[in-house]
Coordinates of C-alpha atoms in Angstrom, one line a residue:
M278 CA 172.5 -5.2 100.0
L279 CA 171.2 -1.3 99.5
F280 CA 168.2 -1.9 101.6
T281 CA 169.7 -3.8 104.6
T282 CA 173.0 -1.1 104.9
L283 CA 169.7 1.8 104.6
Y284 CA 167.9 -0.8 107.1
L285 CA 170.8 -1.0 109.3
V286 CA 171.5 3.1 109.4
C287 CA 168.2 4.1 110.5
F288 CA 167.7 1.3 113.1
A289 CA 171.1 2.8 114.6
L290 CA 170.0 6.4 114.4
L291 CA 166.7 5.3 116.2
L292 CA 168.8 3.2 119.1
V293 CA 171.0 5.9 119.6
G294 CA 168.1 8.8 119.6
A295 CA 166.3 6.1 122.2
F296 CA 169.6 6.0 124.3
S297 CA 170.5 10.0 124.7
L298 CA 166.8 10.5 125.5
M299 CA 167.3 7.8 128.0
S300 CA 170.5 9.0 129.4
Q301 CA 169.1 12.6 129.8
G302 CA 165.5 11.2 131.6
F303 CA 168.0 10.2 134.2
R304 CA 170.0 12.9 134.0
V305 CA 167.4 14.8 135.3
A306 CA 165.6 12.5 137.7
N307 CA 169.1 12.9 139.6
Q308 CA 169.3 16.1 140.2
P309 CA 167.7 17.9 143.1
M310 CA 164.2 19.1 143.5
G311 CA 164.7 23.6 142.2
A312 CA 168.1 23.0 140.9
P313 CA 168.1 24.3 137.1
S314 CA 168.3 22.1 134.5
D315 CA 170.3 23.9 132.6
R316 CA 173.0 26.7 133.3
R317 CA 171.2 29.1 131.0
F318 CA 168.2 29.3 132.4
Q319 CA 169.7 29.9 136.3
S320 CA 167.3 31.2 138.4
D321 CA 166.9 32.5 142.4
G322 CA 165.0 30.0 143.6
P323 CA 163.3 27.0 142.0
R324 CA 160.6 27.6 139.0
R325 CA 157.2 28.5 140.3
H326 CA 153.9 27.5 138.2
P327 CA 152.5 30.3 136.1
E328 CA 149.0 30.1 137.9
A329 CA 150.9 30.1 141.2
P330 CA 149.0 32.1 143.6
E331 CA 151.9 35.1 144.7
P332 CA 153.0 35.3 148.2
G333 CA 150.0 37.1 150.7
E334 CA 147.7 36.4 147.6
M335 CA 144.0 35.2 148.8
V336 CA 143.2 32.0 148.2
M337 CA 139.9 29.8 148.1
V338 CA 140.2 26.9 150.4
V339 CA 137.7 23.7 150.9
D340 CA 137.3 22.2 153.9
L341 CA 136.6 18.6 152.6
N342 CA 136.9 16.5 156.2
R343 CA 134.7 14.2 157.2
E344 CA 132.3 16.5 159.3
R345 CA 132.0 19.1 156.8
L346 CA 131.0 16.9 154.6
E347 CA 128.3 15.2 156.5
Q348 CA 127.2 18.3 157.3
L349 CA 126.7 19.8 153.6
Y350 CA 124.9 16.1 152.9
Q351 CA 122.3 16.9 156.0
K352 CA 121.5 20.0 154.5
S353 CA 121.3 18.9 150.8
S354 CA 118.3 16.5 151.6

């Protein structure tokens, strides 16, 4: 009897936890892009990746169109 009660309580806790995580995932998925997920962490704009370049910063661009790749293959042989 004790084992069954303990088993059902643990099962209920797992079930409630699973449904709360699932509902939180649905809530986050339905928010528009860039919207803060929590009111405490509001910012002026969408969150940026920590390694994203600053506006105006030089970045390296690799041109991988077909003609450029064919030229690279011909140079290597």
